[in-house]
Short mmCIF file of C-alpha atoms (C1' of nucleotides) and ligand atoms in Angstrom, two decimals:
data_model
loop_
_atom_site.label_atom_id
_atom_site.label_comp_id
_atom_site.label_asym_id
_atom_site.label_seq_id
_atom_site.Cartn_x
_atom_site.Cartn_y
_atom_site.Cartn_z
CA UNK A 814 115.87 90.32 101.11
CA UNK A 815 113.14 90.04 103.70
CA UNK A 816 112.64 93.27 105.55
CA UNK A 817 110.83 93.90 108.80
CA UNK A 818 107.92 96.28 109.05
CA UNK A 819 110.17 98.84 110.75
CA UNK A 820 112.85 98.56 108.07
CA UNK A 821 110.25 99.01 105.34
CA UNK A 822 108.88 102.11 107.01
CA UNK A 823 112.34 103.63 107.27
CA UNK A 824 113.09 103.02 103.61
CA UNK A 825 109.78 104.45 102.50
CA UNK A 826 110.22 107.55 104.64
CA UNK A 827 113.79 108.10 103.50
CA UNK A 828 112.73 107.81 99.88
CA UNK A 829 109.99 110.36 100.42
CA UNK A 830 112.31 112.74 102.26
CA UNK A 831 114.92 112.53 99.49
CA UNK A 832 112.05 113.52 97.21
CA UNK A 833 113.90 112.78 93.99
CA UNK A 834 115.98 115.86 94.49
CA UNK A 835 117.99 115.96 97.71
CA UNK A 836 121.42 114.42 97.67
CA UNK A 837 121.16 113.23 101.27
CA UNK A 838 118.94 113.66 104.29
CA UNK A 839 119.83 113.91 107.94
CA UNK A 840 119.05 111.84 110.99
CA UNK A 841 116.69 114.33 112.59
CA UNK A 842 114.41 114.57 109.58
CA UNK A 843 113.90 110.80 109.61
CA UNK A 844 113.32 110.87 113.35
CA UNK A 845 110.71 113.57 112.97
CA UNK A 846 108.93 111.91 110.07
CA UNK A 847 108.71 108.60 111.89
CA UNK A 848 108.11 110.21 115.27
CA UNK A 849 110.95 108.37 116.97
CA UNK A 850 114.15 109.47 118.64
CA UNK A 851 117.26 110.40 116.68
CA UNK A 852 119.25 107.80 118.61
CA UNK A 853 116.96 105.07 117.34
CA UNK A 854 117.36 106.33 113.79
CA UNK A 855 121.14 106.14 114.07
CA UNK A 856 120.87 102.48 115.07
CA UNK A 857 118.52 101.61 112.26
CA UNK A 858 120.33 103.41 109.47
CA UNK A 859 123.46 101.59 110.53
CA UNK A 860 121.57 98.34 110.12
CA UNK A 861 120.17 99.33 106.74
CA UNK A 862 123.64 100.43 105.72
CA UNK A 863 125.01 96.99 106.63
CA UNK A 864 122.32 95.54 104.40
CA UNK A 865 123.49 97.82 101.55
CA UNK A 866 120.12 99.50 101.28
CA UNK A 867 121.51 102.93 101.94
CA UNK A 868 124.79 104.78 102.18
CA UNK A 869 125.53 106.25 105.51
CA UNK A 870 128.27 108.63 106.37
CA UNK A 871 128.53 109.35 110.04
CA UNK A 872 127.28 112.85 110.91
CA UNK A 873 126.40 113.56 107.28
CA UNK A 874 123.16 111.71 106.71
CA UNK A 875 122.07 109.04 104.25
CA UNK A 876 120.94 108.39 100.73
CA UNK A 877 119.50 105.23 99.26
CA UNK A 878 121.38 102.69 97.16
CA UNK A 879 119.74 101.31 94.02
CA UNK A 880 118.55 98.32 96.06
CA UNK A 881 117.13 100.54 98.78
CA UNK A 882 115.36 102.72 96.25
CA UNK A 883 113.86 99.70 94.56
CA UNK A 884 112.50 98.43 97.87
CA UNK A 885 111.10 101.84 98.79
CA UNK A 886 109.31 102.15 95.46
CA UNK A 887 107.88 98.68 95.87
CA UNK A 888 106.43 99.64 99.27
CA UNK A 889 104.96 102.85 97.87
CA UNK A 890 103.46 100.85 95.02
CA UNK A 891 101.79 98.50 97.49
CA UNK A 892 100.53 101.39 99.61
CA UNK A 893 98.94 103.16 96.69
CA UNK A 894 97.44 100.03 95.16
CA UNK A 895 95.78 99.17 98.46
CA UNK A 896 94.48 102.72 98.85
CA UNK A 897 92.93 102.53 95.43
CA UNK A 898 91.43 99.14 96.22
CA UNK A 899 89.85 100.50 99.38
CA UNK A 900 88.28 103.44 97.55
CA UNK A 901 87.36 101.77 94.26
CA UNK A 902 86.26 98.37 95.46
CA UNK A 903 85.26 98.77 99.09
CA UNK A 904 83.73 102.25 98.88
CA UNK A 905 85.99 104.03 101.35
CA UNK A 906 86.38 107.76 101.14
CA UNK A 907 89.83 109.04 100.15
CA UNK A 908 90.42 110.47 103.61
CA UNK A 909 89.89 107.10 105.29
CA UNK A 910 92.35 104.87 103.52
CA UNK A 911 95.85 105.94 104.46
CA UNK A 912 96.03 104.31 107.89
CA UNK A 913 94.70 101.01 106.62
CA UNK A 914 97.10 101.07 103.66
CA UNK A 915 99.91 101.69 106.14
CA UNK A 916 99.19 98.19 107.40
CA UNK A 917 98.37 96.51 104.11
CA UNK A 918 101.52 97.77 102.40
CA UNK A 919 103.58 95.38 104.54
CA UNK A 920 101.90 92.18 103.39
CA UNK A 921 104.59 90.13 101.68
CA UNK A 922 103.60 88.53 98.40
CA UNK A 923 104.73 89.63 94.98
CA UNK A 924 102.00 87.57 93.38
CA UNK A 925 99.39 89.33 95.49
CA UNK A 926 100.60 92.74 94.37
CA UNK A 927 100.58 91.81 90.71
CA UNK A 928 97.10 90.31 90.93
CA UNK A 929 95.81 93.32 92.79
CA UNK A 930 97.37 95.59 90.17
CA UNK A 931 95.55 93.76 87.40
CA UNK A 932 92.31 93.56 89.37
CA UNK A 933 92.39 97.35 89.62
CA UNK A 934 93.01 97.70 85.88
CA UNK A 935 96.73 98.46 86.02
CA UNK A 936 96.09 101.94 87.41
CA UNK A 937 98.49 104.87 87.15
CA UNK A 938 97.27 106.87 90.13
CA UNK A 939 96.01 106.30 93.65
CA UNK A 940 92.86 107.98 95.01
CA UNK A 941 94.83 111.14 95.85
CA UNK A 942 96.29 111.40 92.37
CA UNK A 943 99.70 110.10 93.40
CA UNK A 944 101.44 108.04 90.73
CA UNK A 945 101.63 104.27 91.09
CA UNK A 946 104.92 102.82 89.84
CA UNK A 947 104.69 99.82 87.52
CA UNK A 948 106.14 96.34 88.17
CA UNK A 949 109.62 97.59 87.28
CA UNK A 950 109.42 100.59 89.56
CA UNK A 951 108.90 103.20 86.84
CA UNK A 952 106.60 106.05 87.77
CA UNK A 953 104.14 107.25 85.14
CA UNK A 954 104.74 110.80 83.99
CA UNK A 955 102.92 113.34 86.12
CA UNK A 956 101.89 116.43 84.22
CA UNK A 957 99.63 117.83 86.92
CA UNK A 958 100.29 121.29 88.33
CA UNK A 959 98.82 123.16 91.30
CA UNK A 960 95.48 124.78 90.57
CA UNK A 961 96.98 128.00 91.92
CA UNK A 962 99.41 128.08 88.96
CA UNK A 963 96.68 128.14 86.30
CA UNK A 964 94.84 130.94 84.54
CA UNK A 965 91.14 131.66 84.16
CA UNK A 966 88.86 130.08 81.56
CA UNK A 967 90.93 127.01 80.82
CA UNK A 968 89.30 123.59 80.90
CA UNK A 969 90.90 121.67 83.74
CA UNK A 970 90.54 118.31 85.35
CA UNK A 971 91.34 117.59 88.97
CA UNK A 972 94.24 115.14 89.11
CA UNK A 973 94.83 114.93 92.84
CA UNK A 974 96.26 116.72 95.84
CA UNK A 975 99.69 117.37 97.25
CA UNK A 976 98.49 117.56 100.85
CA UNK A 977 96.93 114.54 102.47
CA UNK A 978 95.46 115.59 105.81
CA UNK A 979 92.05 114.09 106.43
CA UNK A 980 90.51 117.49 107.23
CA UNK A 981 91.57 118.85 103.88
CA UNK A 982 90.35 115.80 102.00
CA UNK A 983 87.01 116.02 103.80
CA UNK A 984 86.78 119.69 102.85
CA UNK A 985 87.21 118.82 99.18
CA UNK A 986 84.87 115.87 99.51
CA UNK A 987 82.06 118.10 100.79
CA UNK A 988 82.46 120.36 97.77
CA UNK A 989 82.72 117.50 95.29
CA UNK A 990 86.25 118.48 94.34
CA UNK A 991 87.47 114.99 93.58
CA UNK A 992 89.96 113.53 91.10
CA UNK A 993 88.49 113.27 87.61
CA UNK A 994 86.12 116.21 88.09
CA UNK A 995 86.28 118.86 85.38
CA UNK A 996 86.49 122.46 86.44
CA UNK A 997 87.19 125.95 85.16
CA UNK A 998 88.55 128.96 87.00
CA UNK A 999 86.14 131.87 86.55
CA UNK A 1000 87.99 134.58 88.38
CA UNK A 1001 91.12 135.12 90.40
CA UNK A 1002 91.08 137.82 93.06
CA UNK A 1003 94.36 139.69 92.69
CA UNK A 1004 94.34 140.81 96.30
CA UNK A 1005 94.60 137.40 98.00
CA UNK A 1006 94.85 135.13 94.96
CA UNK A 1007 91.68 133.31 96.01
CA UNK A 1008 89.61 131.97 93.11
CA UNK A 1009 86.09 131.27 91.95
CA UNK A 1010 85.87 127.91 90.27
CA UNK A 1011 83.00 126.19 88.55
CA UNK A 1012 82.44 122.51 87.93
CA UNK A 1013 81.51 121.60 84.37
CA UNK A 1014 77.73 121.34 84.02
CA UNK A 1015 76.98 123.08 87.28
CA UNK A 1016 75.82 126.65 87.82
CA UNK A 1017 77.10 127.24 91.29
CA UNK A 1018 80.64 128.55 91.74
CA UNK A 1019 82.95 127.58 94.57
CA UNK A 1020 85.26 130.07 96.17
CA UNK A 1021 88.58 128.73 97.44
CA UNK A 1022 91.63 130.36 98.98
CA UNK A 1023 95.05 130.42 97.39
CA UNK A 1024 96.15 128.05 100.12
CA UNK A 1025 93.59 125.47 99.05
CA UNK A 1026 94.23 126.03 95.33
CA UNK A 1027 97.93 125.43 95.85
CA UNK A 1028 97.18 121.99 97.26
CA UNK A 1029 94.91 120.86 94.44
CA UNK A 1030 96.60 119.39 91.36
CA UNK A 1031 95.04 119.77 87.94
CA UNK A 1032 95.83 118.94 84.35
CA UNK A 1033 94.49 120.26 81.05
CA UNK A 1034 91.16 118.70 80.12
CA UNK A 1035 90.04 117.75 76.60
CA UNK B 1162 91.89 95.69 123.44
CA UNK B 1163 94.70 96.00 120.93
CA UNK B 1164 96.52 92.72 120.50
CA UNK B 1165 99.91 92.07 118.96
CA UNK B 1166 100.33 89.77 115.99
CA UNK B 1167 101.77 87.12 118.30
CA UNK B 1168 98.89 87.38 120.76
CA UNK B 1169 96.38 87.06 117.96
CA UNK B 1170 98.06 83.95 116.64
CA UNK B 1171 98.03 82.34 120.07
CA UNK B 1172 94.32 83.02 120.53
CA UNK B 1173 93.45 81.69 117.11
CA UNK B 1174 95.49 78.53 117.64
CA UNK B 1175 94.06 77.91 121.09
CA UNK B 1176 90.54 78.32 119.75
CA UNK B 1177 91.25 75.83 116.99
CA UNK B 1178 92.83 73.35 119.38
CA UNK B 1179 89.88 73.55 121.78
CA UNK B 1180 87.81 72.68 118.71
CA UNK B 1181 84.46 73.45 120.32
CA UNK B 1182 84.73 70.29 122.35
CA UNK B 1183 87.78 70.09 124.58
CA UNK B 1184 87.50 71.53 128.06
CA UNK B 1185 91.13 72.66 128.11
CA UNK B 1186 94.31 72.20 126.13
CA UNK B 1187 97.89 71.85 127.30
CA UNK B 1188 101.03 73.89 126.79
CA UNK B 1189 102.74 71.42 124.49
CA UNK B 1190 99.91 71.31 121.99
CA UNK B 1191 100.06 75.08 121.60
CA UNK B 1192 103.84 74.94 121.30
CA UNK B 1193 103.61 72.31 118.60
CA UNK B 1194 100.90 74.09 116.64
CA UNK B 1195 102.79 77.38 116.65
CA UNK B 1196 106.19 75.70 116.28
CA UNK B 1197 107.69 77.41 119.29
CA UNK B 1198 109.09 76.21 122.59
CA UNK B 1199 106.87 75.23 125.51
CA UNK B 1200 108.70 77.73 127.71
CA UNK B 1201 107.66 80.55 125.40
CA UNK B 1202 104.06 79.36 125.49
CA UNK B 1203 104.05 79.44 129.29
CA UNK B 1204 105.14 83.07 129.22
CA UNK B 1205 102.55 84.08 126.68
CA UNK B 1206 99.58 82.29 128.22
CA UNK B 1207 100.43 84.00 131.47
CA UNK B 1208 100.25 87.30 129.65
CA UNK B 1209 96.96 86.44 127.95
CA UNK B 1210 95.65 85.27 131.29
CA UNK B 1211 96.52 88.65 132.82
CA UNK B 1212 94.54 90.23 130.00
CA UNK B 1213 91.55 87.99 130.88
CA UNK B 1214 91.52 86.42 127.46
CA UNK B 1215 92.01 82.91 128.79
CA UNK B 1216 91.93 80.99 132.04
CA UNK B 1217 95.17 79.40 132.99
CA UNK B 1218 95.78 76.94 135.74
CA UNK B 1219 99.42 76.16 136.24
CA UNK B 1220 100.31 72.67 134.98
CA UNK B 1221 96.73 72.05 133.82
CA UNK B 1222 96.44 73.99 130.59
CA UNK B 1223 94.13 76.73 129.37
CA UNK B 1224 90.72 77.52 127.99
CA UNK B 1225 89.43 80.75 126.52
CA UNK B 1226 87.24 83.29 128.27
CA UNK B 1227 84.29 84.78 126.43
CA UNK B 1228 86.47 87.76 125.49
CA UNK B 1229 89.24 85.50 124.23
CA UNK B 1230 86.84 83.42 122.21
CA UNK B 1231 85.34 86.53 120.65
CA UNK B 1232 88.78 87.74 119.61
CA UNK B 1233 89.71 84.34 118.20
CA UNK B 1234 86.52 84.17 116.14
CA UNK B 1235 87.13 87.66 114.84
CA UNK B 1236 90.59 86.65 113.64
CA UNK B 1237 89.25 83.51 111.98
CA UNK B 1238 86.58 85.60 110.32
CA UNK B 1239 89.23 87.94 108.90
CA UNK B 1240 91.39 85.04 107.75
CA UNK B 1241 88.55 83.36 105.88
CA UNK B 1242 87.22 86.54 104.33
CA UNK B 1243 90.65 87.37 102.96
CA UNK B 1244 91.08 83.84 101.63
CA UNK B 1245 87.79 84.14 99.81
CA UNK B 1246 88.76 87.54 98.45
CA UNK B 1247 92.01 86.14 97.10
CA UNK B 1248 90.24 83.28 95.32
CA UNK B 1249 87.08 85.03 94.17
CA UNK B 1250 88.43 88.43 93.24
CA UNK B 1251 92.11 87.97 92.52
CA UNK B 1252 91.96 84.52 90.91
CA UNK B 1253 94.22 82.66 93.32
CA UNK B 1254 93.93 78.90 93.60
CA UNK B 1255 92.63 77.60 96.93
CA UNK B 1256 96.01 76.10 97.77
CA UNK B 1257 97.78 79.43 97.45
CA UNK B 1258 95.85 81.64 99.81
CA UNK B 1259 96.50 80.48 103.34
CA UNK B 1260 99.92 82.03 103.84
CA UNK B 1261 98.82 85.39 102.49
CA UNK B 1262 95.68 85.34 104.64
CA UNK B 1263 97.91 84.60 107.63
CA UNK B 1264 99.31 88.09 107.09
CA UNK B 1265 96.12 89.87 106.06
CA UNK B 1266 94.14 88.58 109.04
CA UNK B 1267 96.17 90.86 111.32
CA UNK B 1268 95.23 94.13 109.61
CA UNK B 1269 93.34 96.14 112.20
CA UNK B 1270 90.19 97.85 110.98
CA UNK B 1271 86.66 96.80 111.81
CA UNK B 1272 85.33 98.95 109.02
CA UNK B 1273 87.61 97.20 106.55
CA UNK B 1274 86.33 93.79 107.59
CA UNK B 1275 82.69 94.79 107.29
CA UNK B 1276 83.23 96.37 103.88
CA UNK B 1277 85.13 93.34 102.68
CA UNK B 1278 82.34 91.10 103.97
CA UNK B 1279 79.76 93.02 101.98
CA UNK B 1280 81.98 93.25 98.90
CA UNK B 1281 82.16 89.45 98.93
CA UNK B 1282 78.37 89.16 99.25
CA UNK B 1283 78.19 88.31 102.94
CA UNK B 1284 79.55 84.82 102.33
CA UNK B 1285 79.05 81.84 104.64
CA UNK B 1286 82.08 79.80 103.59
CA UNK B 1287 85.70 80.33 102.66
CA UNK B 1288 87.29 78.69 99.58
CA UNK B 1289 87.92 75.48 101.52
CA UNK B 1290 84.33 75.24 102.70
CA UNK B 1291 85.09 76.46 106.21
CA UNK B 1292 82.33 78.53 107.78
CA UNK B 1293 82.75 82.30 108.09
CA UNK B 1294 81.26 83.70 111.31
CA UNK B 1295 79.04 86.77 110.95
CA UNK B 1296 79.64 90.19 112.54
CA UNK B 1297 78.44 88.87 115.91
CA UNK B 1298 80.67 85.83 115.82
CA UNK B 1299 77.96 83.29 115.01
CA UNK B 1300 79.01 80.48 112.73
CA UNK B 1301 76.55 79.38 110.04
CA UNK B 1302 75.30 75.83 110.44
CA UNK B 1303 77.52 73.31 108.75
CA UNK B 1304 75.70 70.26 107.48
CA UNK B 1305 78.55 68.86 105.43
CA UNK B 1306 79.85 65.34 106.14
CA UNK B 1307 82.92 63.48 104.88
CA UNK B 1308 82.44 61.92 101.46
CA UNK B 1309 83.63 58.65 103.00
CA UNK B 1310 80.48 58.55 105.17
CA UNK B 1311 78.05 58.59 102.24
CA UNK B 1312 76.40 55.83 100.20
CA UNK B 1313 76.33 55.21 96.44
CA UNK B 1314 73.95 56.87 94.00
CA UNK B 1315 73.08 59.92 96.06
CA UNK B 1316 73.34 63.37 94.51
CA UNK B 1317 76.04 65.22 96.39
CA UNK B 1318 77.73 68.57 96.22
CA UNK B 1319 81.27 69.21 97.34
CA UNK B 1320 81.21 71.61 100.29
CA UNK B 1321 84.87 71.74 101.21
CA UNK B 1322 87.72 69.86 102.83
CA UNK B 1323 88.86 69.14 106.34
CA UNK B 1324 92.53 68.92 105.44
CA UNK B 1325 94.31 71.95 104.07
CA UNK B 1326 97.75 70.87 102.87
CA UNK B 1327 98.67 72.42 99.54
CA UNK B 1328 99.55 69.05 98.01
CA UNK B 1329 96.11 67.72 98.77
CA UNK B 1330 94.36 70.82 97.46
CA UNK B 1331 96.42 70.66 94.27
CA UNK B 1332 95.45 66.98 93.87
CA UNK B 1333 91.76 67.90 94.03
CA UNK B 1334 92.32 70.90 91.78
CA UNK B 1335 93.80 68.71 89.05
CA UNK B 1336 90.73 66.48 89.15
CA UNK B 1337 88.27 69.36 89.27
CA UNK B 1338 87.03 68.33 92.70
CA UNK B 1339 86.21 71.82 93.95
CA UNK B 1340 83.55 73.27 96.25
CA UNK B 1341 80.22 73.60 94.49
CA UNK B 1342 80.84 70.70 92.09
CA UNK B 1343 78.08 68.08 91.98
CA UNK B 1344 79.08 64.46 92.20
CA UNK B 1345 77.71 60.98 92.73
CA UNK B 1346 79.41 57.92 94.17
CA UNK B 1347 79.11 55.07 91.67
CA UNK B 1348 80.75 52.31 93.61
CA UNK B 1349 82.52 51.68 96.88
CA UNK B 1350 85.14 48.92 96.99
CA UNK B 1351 84.47 47.03 100.20
CA UNK B 1352 88.06 45.85 100.45
CA UNK B 1353 89.76 49.22 100.93
CA UNK B 1354 86.73 51.53 100.95
CA UNK B 1355 88.08 53.37 97.93
CA UNK B 1356 85.39 54.80 95.65
CA UNK B 1357 84.52 55.61 92.08
CA UNK B 1358 82.91 58.99 91.80
CA UNK B 1359 81.45 60.79 88.83
CA UNK B 1360 80.92 64.47 88.29
CA UNK B 1361 77.45 65.45 87.11
CA UNK B 1362 77.41 65.81 83.33
CA UNK B 1363 80.69 64.03 82.78
CA UNK B 1364 81.31 60.49 81.58
CA UNK B 1365 84.66 59.83 83.13
CA UNK B 1366 84.78 58.45 86.66
CA UNK B 1367 87.44 59.32 89.21
CA UNK B 1368 88.81 56.76 91.61
CA UNK B 1369 89.81 58.01 95.05
CA UNK B 1370 91.07 56.29 98.18
CA UNK B 1371 89.19 56.19 101.46
CA UNK B 1372 91.85 58.51 102.83
CA UNK B 1373 91.04 61.14 100.24
CA UNK B 1374 87.27 60.63 100.57
CA UNK B 1375 87.50 61.15 104.31
CA UNK B 1376 89.03 64.57 103.75
CA UNK B 1377 86.39 65.80 101.28
CA UNK B 1378 83.21 67.27 102.75
CA UNK B 1379 79.90 66.97 100.90
CA UNK B 1380 76.29 67.83 101.39
CA UNK B 1381 73.09 66.60 99.78
CA UNK B 1382 72.44 68.21 96.41
CA UNK B 1383 69.04 69.20 95.03
"C1'" DA C 732 104.10 52.73 146.37
"C1'" DG C 733 108.19 53.84 144.33
"C1'" DA C 734 110.60 54.55 140.12
"C1'" DT C 735 110.63 56.47 135.79
"C1'" DA C 736 108.87 59.24 132.10
"C1'" DA C 737 106.63 63.20 130.33
"C1'" DA C 738 105.02 67.76 130.63
"C1'" DT C 739 105.51 72.21 132.50
"C1'" DT C 740 107.64 75.95 134.59
"C1'" DT C 741 111.61 78.70 135.96
"C1'" DA C 742 116.02 80.83 135.18
"C1'" DG C 743 118.93 83.08 132.38
"C1'" DA C 744 119.98 84.71 127.50
"C1'" DT C 745 119.23 86.88 122.98
"C1'" DT C 746 117.44 90.02 119.30
"C1'" DA C 747 114.71 93.83 117.36
"C1'" DG C 748 113.16 98.14 118.08
"C1'" DC C 749 112.55 101.51 120.89
"C1'" DC C 750 113.93 105.10 124.88
"C1'" DT C 751 116.77 108.95 127.73
"C1'" DA C 752 120.84 111.20 129.05
"C1'" DA C 753 125.51 112.24 128.24
"C1'" DA C 754 129.28 112.87 125.12
"C1'" DA C 755 131.11 114.21 120.78
"C1'" DA C 756 131.03 116.38 116.36
"C1'" DT C 757 129.48 119.89 113.34
"C1'" DA C 758 127.39 124.34 112.32
"C1'" DT C 759 126.39 129.07 113.49
"C1'" DT C 760 126.97 133.32 115.66
"C1'" DT C 761 129.43 136.89 117.65
"C1'" DA D 437 138.70 132.36 116.15
"C1'" DA D 438 136.04 131.51 120.14
"C1'" DA D 439 131.86 130.73 122.08
"C1'" DT D 440 127.47 128.90 121.59
"C1'" DA D 441 123.94 126.21 119.56
"C1'" DT D 442 122.47 122.30 117.05
"C1'" DT D 443 122.86 117.76 115.46
"C1'" DT D 444 124.40 113.27 115.90
"C1'" DT D 445 126.28 109.48 118.13
"C1'" DT D 446 127.31 106.64 122.14
"C1'" DA D 447 126.15 104.40 126.40
"C1'" DG D 448 123.08 102.10 129.01
"C1'" DG D 449 118.28 100.45 129.65
"C1'" DC D 450 113.59 98.60 128.59
"C1'" DT D 451 109.91 95.43 126.59
"C1'" DA D 452 108.07 91.78 123.56
"C1'" DA D 453 108.88 87.51 121.86
"C1'" DT D 454 111.69 84.13 121.36
"C1'" DC D 455 115.42 80.40 122.86
"C1'" DT D 456 118.02 76.46 125.83
"C1'" DA D 457 118.94 74.14 130.00
"C1'" DA D 458 117.71 73.05 134.56
"C1'" DA D 459 114.27 72.41 138.08
"C1'" DT D 460 109.80 71.10 139.33
"C1'" DT D 461 105.39 68.94 138.96
"C1'" DT D 462 102.30 65.60 137.21
"C1'" DA D 463 101.42 61.18 134.94
"C1'" DT D 464 102.47 56.41 133.99
"C1'" DC D 465 104.47 52.02 134.69
"C1'" DT D 466 106.09 48.07 137.19
MN1 MN E 897 98.65 107.14 101.90
MN1 MN E 898 103.94 101.46 106.72
MN1 MN E 899 93.68 79.27 105.93
MN1 MN E 900 98.18 84.72 111.72
#
DNA sequence: AGATAAATTTAGATTAGCCTAAAAATATTT
DNA sequence: AAATATTTTTAGGCTAATCTAAATTTATCT
């Protein structure tokens, strides 16, 4: 099945909106995510339905078929591999890569993807800590939790973020709060749930709001 | 100026057809190169003419403006950098990369191109020996000549090819006749101008036709 | 020079992917 | 249960990039 750029973007967006939990999503949510009109979405989901990539029930939204899901995961895989390539190999910052990966993800060549995957060392996560599915479409287990859900004095490692706006990524960049970095929460202010955190081997503490902490993902560190 | 994929392909093809020598090229040659109808070409060159990327005189063909030439060179630069990336970094064979580079060349990001260029060591040639223009659009000097134009017993180095069909590249691949390899012509058969060549440090000689020799580019070797 | 051939343009369609406005269906509120 | 609001679909249109067939222009041949 050879899909157009537009079709691929719809599938990817629908997959992300379903979010492994919702049974079906509605026309308007797709329209909003892709910043196009609802009328256009109706046309396209009808087309994708004809191609058996999703199930569409008039007035009641869509969900992906197995084939549609497979395609969506493949596009996400490509996106994340390219993002990692841009950061790891070309020295881009993590806030700079999304737009470029939006283009690169549509390059059609299975061989290319597999070679890129190996070139990058068969990675499990992209620069933002998002999981990269393997060749078969299986996602690696994610055991990261929001920093805001942890307690003080536990050794943690930054795994990624669950919010991808460039401003936020730049904010973390400036403070050195990047994936792989080891940190510890020194104190949590009960009042506003803001926290003082400290990076392993550094004296200085960093104070971040609950809002920020809730967008940083961490896992237990050895 | 943000060009569509189609517009970029027209500019690249027109640049290649003009070949640094022709004053102007005609509608049919573009149609044939891009495998589309002449009527479609007329429409598109009118559009590119409106955008001041080429000069078009009805019934008398086109030639590129400075702006059009600059764009064309930029696309060729991207194409060749990606081809080199695929061969050097991802281990593709030189016959496998063209189609993928046809897609990658249209990814829009100047920063990406410059980072890729540096990642590859600011190269002067793509995997087929074709010159890669620098940031300003200047092509490195090419001093390679067809193998068929050389004499016997001169130390030569393979620089590239001037024919890019996969079958031909595979033929050279099988015989180890790749860019960088040092060779010497042992004997030229007057009758059909076929030649016996030998790779430096190897006993075995390889016999190739004039046709093949005319498609291999070589330069003097130290 | 006139006839014929070839190349080019014009005219009229088509498809994908988008739009707005109006109509229809569903959901929510009173 | 009506009325109202929201969501979705339908209808009709637009642009980019393509096509075929017909008309026109230029080039070549006798
Ligand atoms: Mn991204
Ligand atoms: Mn995309
Ligand atoms: Mn190529
Ligand atoms: Mn191309």
